Structure formats: C-alpha cells, structure tokens
One Martini backbone bead per residue (centre of mass of N, CA, C, O) as a GRO file, in nm:
protein
  250
    1SER     BB    1   2.911  -0.064   1.465
    2ILE     BB    2   2.698   0.136   1.645
    3SER     BB    3   2.675   0.451   1.710
    4CYS     BB    4   2.528   0.606   1.991
    5ASN     BB    5   2.501   0.912   1.892
    6LYS     BB    6   2.330   0.814   1.696
    7THR     BB    7   2.069   0.722   1.559
    8LYS     BB    8   1.846   0.434   1.611
    9GLU     BB    9   1.802   0.378   1.316
   10PHE     BB   10   1.654   0.187   1.095
   11PRO     BB   11   1.621   0.054   0.807
   12ILE     BB   12   1.449   0.170   0.528
   13THR     BB   13   1.160   0.041   0.346
   14ASP     BB   14   1.013   0.117   0.035
   15LEU     BB   15   0.730  -0.077  -0.097
   16HIS     BB   16   0.605   0.196  -0.285
   17ILE     BB   17   0.739   0.213  -0.593
   18HIS     BB   18   0.730   0.404  -0.894
   19LEU     BB   19   0.774   0.421  -1.252
   20LYS     BB   20   0.733   0.752  -1.263
   21GLY     BB   21   0.759   0.969  -1.482
   22THR     BB   22   1.120   0.980  -1.491
   23LEU     BB   23   1.153   0.720  -1.333
   24THR     BB   24   1.410   0.505  -1.311
   25LEU     BB   25   1.604   0.254  -1.208
   26ASP     BB   26   1.864   0.426  -1.197
   27ASP     BB   27   1.743   0.648  -1.027
   28ALA     BB   28   1.663   0.467  -0.789
   29VAL     BB   29   1.945   0.391  -0.709
   30LYS     BB   30   2.041   0.678  -0.637
   31LYS     BB   31   1.814   0.759  -0.439
   32SER     BB   32   1.843   0.526  -0.241
   33ALA     BB   33   2.136   0.594  -0.163
   34ALA     BB   34   2.104   0.895  -0.080
   35GLU     BB   35   1.860   0.813   0.142
   36ASN     BB   36   1.880   0.531   0.269
   37ILE     BB   37   1.653   0.365   0.090
   38ASN     BB   38   1.483   0.103   0.026
   39TYR     BB   39   1.321  -0.079  -0.249
   40GLY     BB   40   0.996  -0.130  -0.387
   41ILE     BB   41   0.884  -0.230  -0.699
   42ALA     BB   42   0.580  -0.137  -0.858
   43PHE     BB   43   0.324  -0.320  -1.040
   44ASN     BB   44   0.051  -0.274  -1.240
   45CYS     BB   45  -0.218  -0.516  -1.192
   46GLY     BB   46  -0.488  -0.537  -1.432
   47TYR     BB   47  -0.762  -0.411  -1.536
   48LYS     BB   48  -0.656  -0.180  -1.764
   49PHE     BB   49  -0.354  -0.248  -1.742
   50PRO     BB   50  -0.044  -0.299  -1.849
   51ILE     BB   51  -0.086  -0.552  -1.658
   52HIS     BB   52  -0.327  -0.828  -1.778
   53SER     BB   53  -0.126  -1.088  -1.788
   54ASP     BB   54   0.074  -1.356  -1.753
   55SER     BB   55   0.255  -1.296  -2.017
   56GLN     BB   56   0.379  -1.016  -1.873
   57ILE     BB   57   0.558  -1.097  -1.624
   58ASP     BB   58   0.841  -1.165  -1.746
   59SER     BB   59   0.916  -0.872  -1.820
   60VAL     BB   60   0.950  -0.785  -1.527
   61VAL     BB   61   1.163  -0.986  -1.443
   62ASN     BB   62   1.372  -0.890  -1.656
   63LEU     BB   63   1.391  -0.594  -1.566
   64MET     BB   64   1.485  -0.685  -1.255
   65LYS     BB   65   1.745  -0.860  -1.281
   66ASP     BB   66   1.961  -0.602  -1.253
   67TYR     BB   67   1.790  -0.538  -0.956
   68PRO     BB   68   1.833  -0.715  -0.674
   69GLN     BB   69   1.804  -0.486  -0.447
   70PHE     BB   70   1.513  -0.496  -0.529
   71TYR     BB   71   1.200  -0.522  -0.492
   72MET     BB   72   0.905  -0.709  -0.619
   73ALA     BB   73   0.584  -0.577  -0.701
   74MET     BB   74   0.238  -0.637  -0.672
   75GLN     BB   75  -0.020  -0.438  -0.797
   76ALA     BB   76  -0.341  -0.491  -0.721
   77GLU     BB   77  -0.619  -0.431  -0.932
   78GLY     BB   78  -0.892  -0.433  -0.827
   79ARG     BB   79  -1.111  -0.726  -0.808
   80GLU     BB   80  -1.021  -0.907  -1.070
   81TRP     BB   81  -0.724  -1.015  -1.035
   82VAL     BB   82  -0.782  -1.310  -0.923
   83ASN     BB   83  -0.882  -1.396  -1.234
   84ILE     BB   84  -0.616  -1.320  -1.408
   85PHE     BB   85  -0.406  -1.453  -1.212
   86SER     BB   86  -0.182  -1.677  -1.132
   87LYS     BB   87  -0.012  -1.820  -0.883
   88GLU     BB   88   0.258  -1.832  -1.039
   89SER     BB   89   0.273  -1.531  -1.110
   90ILE     BB   90   0.248  -1.414  -0.826
   91ALA     BB   91   0.511  -1.575  -0.717
   92LYS     BB   92   0.728  -1.387  -0.867
   93PHE     BB   93   0.681  -1.210  -0.645
   94ASP     BB   94   0.759  -1.090  -0.328
   95TYR     BB   95   0.485  -0.920  -0.328
   96VAL     BB   96   0.140  -0.821  -0.238
   97PHE     BB   97  -0.078  -0.545  -0.323
   98THR     BB   98  -0.360  -0.346  -0.199
   99ASP     BB   99  -0.665  -0.165  -0.225
  100GLY     BB  100  -0.990   0.018  -0.156
  101MET     BB  101  -1.035   0.209  -0.439
  102THR     BB  102  -1.173  -0.043  -0.590
  103PHE     BB  103  -1.530  -0.077  -0.663
  104THR     BB  104  -1.848  -0.225  -0.637
  105ASP     BB  105  -2.148  -0.132  -0.574
  106ALA     BB  106  -2.480  -0.196  -0.492
  107LYS     BB  107  -2.546  -0.054  -0.794
  108GLY     BB  108  -2.297  -0.137  -0.994
  109ARG     BB  109  -2.072   0.077  -0.942
  110ARG     BB  110  -1.764   0.186  -1.044
  111ASN     BB  111  -1.518   0.264  -0.815
  112ARG     BB  112  -1.273   0.546  -0.806
  113ILE     BB  113  -1.185   0.731  -0.522
  114TRP     BB  114  -0.957   0.927  -0.666
  115ILE     BB  115  -1.204   0.992  -0.861
  116LYS     BB  116  -1.459   1.199  -0.863
  117GLU     BB  117  -1.623   1.088  -1.126
  118GLU     BB  118  -1.590   0.773  -0.981
  119THR     BB  119  -1.773   0.869  -0.731
  120TRP     BB  120  -2.042   0.727  -0.524
  121ILE     BB  121  -2.239   0.951  -0.313
  122ASP     BB  122  -2.538   0.941  -0.142
  123ASP     BB  123  -2.423   0.844   0.150
  124GLU     BB  124  -2.171   0.875   0.364
  125GLN     BB  125  -2.221   0.651   0.579
  126GLU     BB  126  -2.285   0.425   0.380
  127PHE     BB  127  -2.027   0.440   0.224
  128MET     BB  128  -1.842   0.378   0.464
  129ASP     BB  129  -1.954   0.098   0.534
  130TYR     BB  130  -1.894  -0.024   0.260
  131LEU     BB  131  -1.588   0.027   0.256
  132VAL     BB  132  -1.519  -0.138   0.505
  133GLY     BB  133  -1.631  -0.403   0.392
  134ILE     BB  134  -1.435  -0.419   0.154
  135ILE     BB  135  -1.170  -0.423   0.311
  136VAL     BB  136  -1.228  -0.676   0.477
  137LYS     BB  137  -1.269  -0.864   0.233
  138ILE     BB  138  -0.991  -0.833   0.113
  139ILE     BB  139  -0.830  -0.931   0.363
  140ASN     BB  140  -0.983  -1.212   0.379
  141GLU     BB  141  -0.957  -1.305   0.044
  142GLU     BB  142  -0.697  -1.185  -0.061
  143PRO     BB  143  -0.362  -1.263  -0.187
  144ILE     BB  144  -0.206  -1.075   0.036
  145THR     BB  145   0.034  -0.872   0.234
  146ILE     BB  146  -0.072  -0.568   0.171
  147TYR     BB  147  -0.227  -0.270   0.288
  148VAL     BB  148  -0.286   0.011   0.093
  149ASN     BB  149  -0.387   0.315   0.119
  150PRO     BB  150  -0.497   0.338   0.403
  151THR     BB  151  -0.807   0.493   0.460
  152PHE     BB  152  -0.895   0.610   0.211
  153LEU     BB  153  -1.054   0.911   0.094
  154PRO     BB  154  -1.253   1.098  -0.055
  155GLU     BB  155  -1.239   1.426  -0.108
  156GLN     BB  156  -1.519   1.506   0.040
  157MET     BB  157  -1.404   1.339   0.320
  158ALA     BB  158  -1.097   1.375   0.404
  159GLY     BB  159  -1.132   1.635   0.603
  160ARG     BB  160  -1.315   1.406   0.794
  161TYR     BB  161  -1.170   1.150   0.900
  162ASP     BB  162  -1.257   1.123   1.213
  163THR     BB  163  -1.559   1.089   1.154
  164PHE     BB  164  -1.536   0.817   0.984
  165TRP     BB  165  -1.294   0.701   1.166
  166THR     BB  166  -1.392   0.514   1.379
  167GLU     BB  167  -1.321   0.285   1.609
  168GLU     BB  168  -1.497   0.061   1.488
  169ARG     BB  169  -1.382   0.078   1.200
  170MET     BB  170  -1.089   0.039   1.262
  171ASP     BB  171  -1.117  -0.242   1.405
  172LYS     BB  172  -1.213  -0.404   1.164
  173VAL     BB  173  -0.948  -0.372   1.003
  174ILE     BB  174  -0.741  -0.456   1.218
  175ASN     BB  175  -0.854  -0.742   1.276
  176ALA     BB  176  -0.826  -0.851   0.991
  177ALA     BB  177  -0.520  -0.814   0.972
  178ARG     BB  178  -0.444  -0.990   1.210
  179GLU     BB  179  -0.589  -1.259   1.125
  180ASN     BB  180  -0.427  -1.248   0.824
  181ASN     BB  181  -0.141  -1.125   0.830
  182ILE     BB  182  -0.159  -0.812   0.749
  183ALA     BB  183  -0.012  -0.544   0.638
  184ILE     BB  184   0.030  -0.188   0.710
  185GLU     BB  185   0.055   0.105   0.558
  186ILE     BB  186   0.271   0.386   0.565
  187ASN     BB  187   0.168   0.680   0.404
  188ASN     BB  188   0.336   0.956   0.268
  189ARG     BB  189   0.151   1.105   0.065
  190TYR     BB  190  -0.130   1.091   0.256
  191ARG     BB  191  -0.095   1.048   0.559
  192ILE     BB  192  -0.155   0.731   0.605
  193PRO     BB  193  -0.274   0.662   0.862
  194SER     BB  194  -0.354   0.761   1.146
  195TYR     BB  195  -0.224   0.773   1.449
  196GLU     BB  196  -0.462   0.634   1.590
  197PHE     BB  197  -0.474   0.387   1.412
  198LEU     BB  198  -0.174   0.297   1.455
  199LYS     BB  199  -0.194   0.261   1.757
  200ARG     BB  200  -0.407   0.034   1.747
  201ALA     BB  201  -0.246  -0.157   1.564
  202LYS     BB  202  -0.009  -0.199   1.751
  203LYS     BB  203  -0.168  -0.311   1.991
  204ALA     BB  204  -0.273  -0.559   1.803
  205GLY     BB  205  -0.004  -0.656   1.628
  206VAL     BB  206   0.048  -0.513   1.372
  207LYS     BB  207   0.200  -0.485   1.076
  208PHE     BB  208   0.430  -0.287   0.886
  209THR     BB  209   0.480  -0.037   0.629
  210VAL     BB  210   0.653   0.144   0.383
  211GLY     BB  211   0.492   0.403   0.173
  212THR     BB  212   0.433   0.622  -0.113
  213ASN     BB  213   0.308   0.639  -0.401
  214ASN     BB  214   0.428   0.771  -0.642
  215LYS     BB  215   0.367   0.991  -0.933
  216ASP     BB  216   0.680   1.053  -0.943
  217GLU     BB  217   1.010   1.179  -0.888
  218ASN     BB  218   0.876   1.359  -0.646
  219PHE     BB  219   1.040   1.227  -0.374
  220SER     BB  220   1.101   1.188  -0.005
  221GLY     BB  221   1.218   1.033   0.308
  222ALA     BB  222   0.972   0.918   0.468
  223GLU     BB  223   0.836   1.122   0.672
  224TYR     BB  224   0.580   1.002   0.803
  225ALA     BB  225   0.706   0.738   0.899
  226ARG     BB  226   0.914   0.868   1.086
  227GLU     BB  227   0.716   1.000   1.273
  228ILE     BB  228   0.574   0.737   1.363
  229ILE     BB  229   0.818   0.585   1.467
  230SER     BB  230   0.877   0.792   1.694
  231LYS     BB  231   0.597   0.813   1.833
  232LEU     BB  232   0.562   0.476   1.854
  233LYS     BB  233   0.829   0.327   1.883
  234LEU     BB  234   0.928   0.172   1.646
  235LYS     BB  235   1.044  -0.135   1.526
  236GLN     BB  236   1.164  -0.356   1.313
  237ASP     BB  237   0.951  -0.586   1.420
  238ASP     BB  238   0.695  -0.406   1.314
  239PHE     BB  239   0.796  -0.508   1.034
  240TYR     BB  240   0.755  -0.611   0.720
  241GLN     BB  241   0.966  -0.860   0.548
  242PRO     BB  242   1.051  -0.950   0.264
  243VAL     BB  243   1.146  -1.173   0.017
  244ASN     BB  244   1.419  -1.189  -0.200
  245LYS     BB  245   1.413  -1.396  -0.472
  246ARG     BB  246   1.673  -1.302  -0.632
  247GLN     BB  247   1.886  -1.270  -0.406
  248ASP     BB  248   1.822  -1.581  -0.303
  249GLY     BB  249   1.863  -1.746  -0.592
  250ASN     BB  250   1.582  -1.778  -0.775
   0.00000   0.00000   0.00000
C-alpha cells in the first residue's frame, strides 16, 4: 500500500534515453534504480546513422536481451526511414518515435535544424509554417507512436518560442496527434513543449510521454516533466505506456 503522507507520484518512465557519452547499459541499470525512473533505450535508425538497414536490427535485439527491464525504442531519423526499414524490423521494437528536426525544404535543401550550418531560414514566418506542415505530415503519415523533441526550434528562433508557436500552429500539431493517437513527449533536455502547448494538448486529450534525449551520461531526474506533471496535475493515464515485448515473453 502507498503511504498517504508521501507524494502521490506515479512511477516515471523516461522513454528517450541514449547510450551516449560513457553511458553503458549497466550504468543505465544503476542510474535507473538510483533515480527510480524506468528507461526506454533508444537506437538511432536511419540514413547515415549507425543502424541503417534491416540486417542490423537483430544486433540491437541481442544487445537488449539481457536487459528486459528496459523498453527498446527505434528512433526513426530523417524522412527516408520509412523506405529503409521493413514493417517486420520496425515491429521488433517496443515503440517508434521521431521528431520534425530533419526535412527537405521547398528548395530541396536538407535541413537538420539542431545544426546551425544545416538550417536554411530565408524568412522566419515562412520557415515556421513549413515546419508545422512537416510535423503534421509526419504525425499523419509515418508509422510512429511518439512525436519527440516536440516544437523544437532552430537556435536563432528558439528564444522567441511564443512568437512562433501561436495558438493556431499549436492546435494544428495537437489535433494531428489526437486524430492519429500519437503521444507527445515532454522533453527534459530542451524543456519543450511549453506549458501553454501542453495545457492545450491535455485539454484535447492527447497522451504524453517523458523523454530526456540525453547527449551523454550527465542527465538526471526528469525535472521538467515532473514540473509539468505537478502544474497540469497529470495522472498516470495521461501517459502512453508501451508494451515491453521481451518482458512479456515474446
């Protein structure tokens, strides 16, 4: 039984953890236990990524075999991933997520908007409308479960988040997520989406996930997600919970 004087916090699962920096699976086991947060370990799959073909998926499955307590996630990279991996390979993962950070613009330029040199902004408002269109298209068409790093903006625009993420633009993304039953990540590293966005998403009945997207071993506690959980009074059933295919005997 849960003692009533303790916080009524439900167990948190961070579904967006990478084995980056010096973080190994054994480190993840220790860290997960110490912080009392379960993990989903994500593998980058796509064009020019370590995993770029069906034949490499089984090595991931084998790596994760001894760690059935963790979920196994496919991070689908770029927009080409849907043509690279078979349904069978994709189905070996517990869930699949992607973000809107890689796309080809109207002039045929490949944008990777977390890298300044690979982001092409001729006009900020046009760029923003195009980005929202890309995100909606991804949510409508790609076989994903979660939209991660949600509402991420390039460096030159990120400081004016509320200017670009108008209610109309937020609602386009939120409605697409609701219609397609896609969960939206509450991202600890970038502290996105904004409280306002998440409030609207909750009202629309969208499910959430907690994700960090760590760049190395230095991360902890899912702080932003905890803030949002308490501010929005989110409950466990506001969160999408994947099925652990290895733990459940498959």
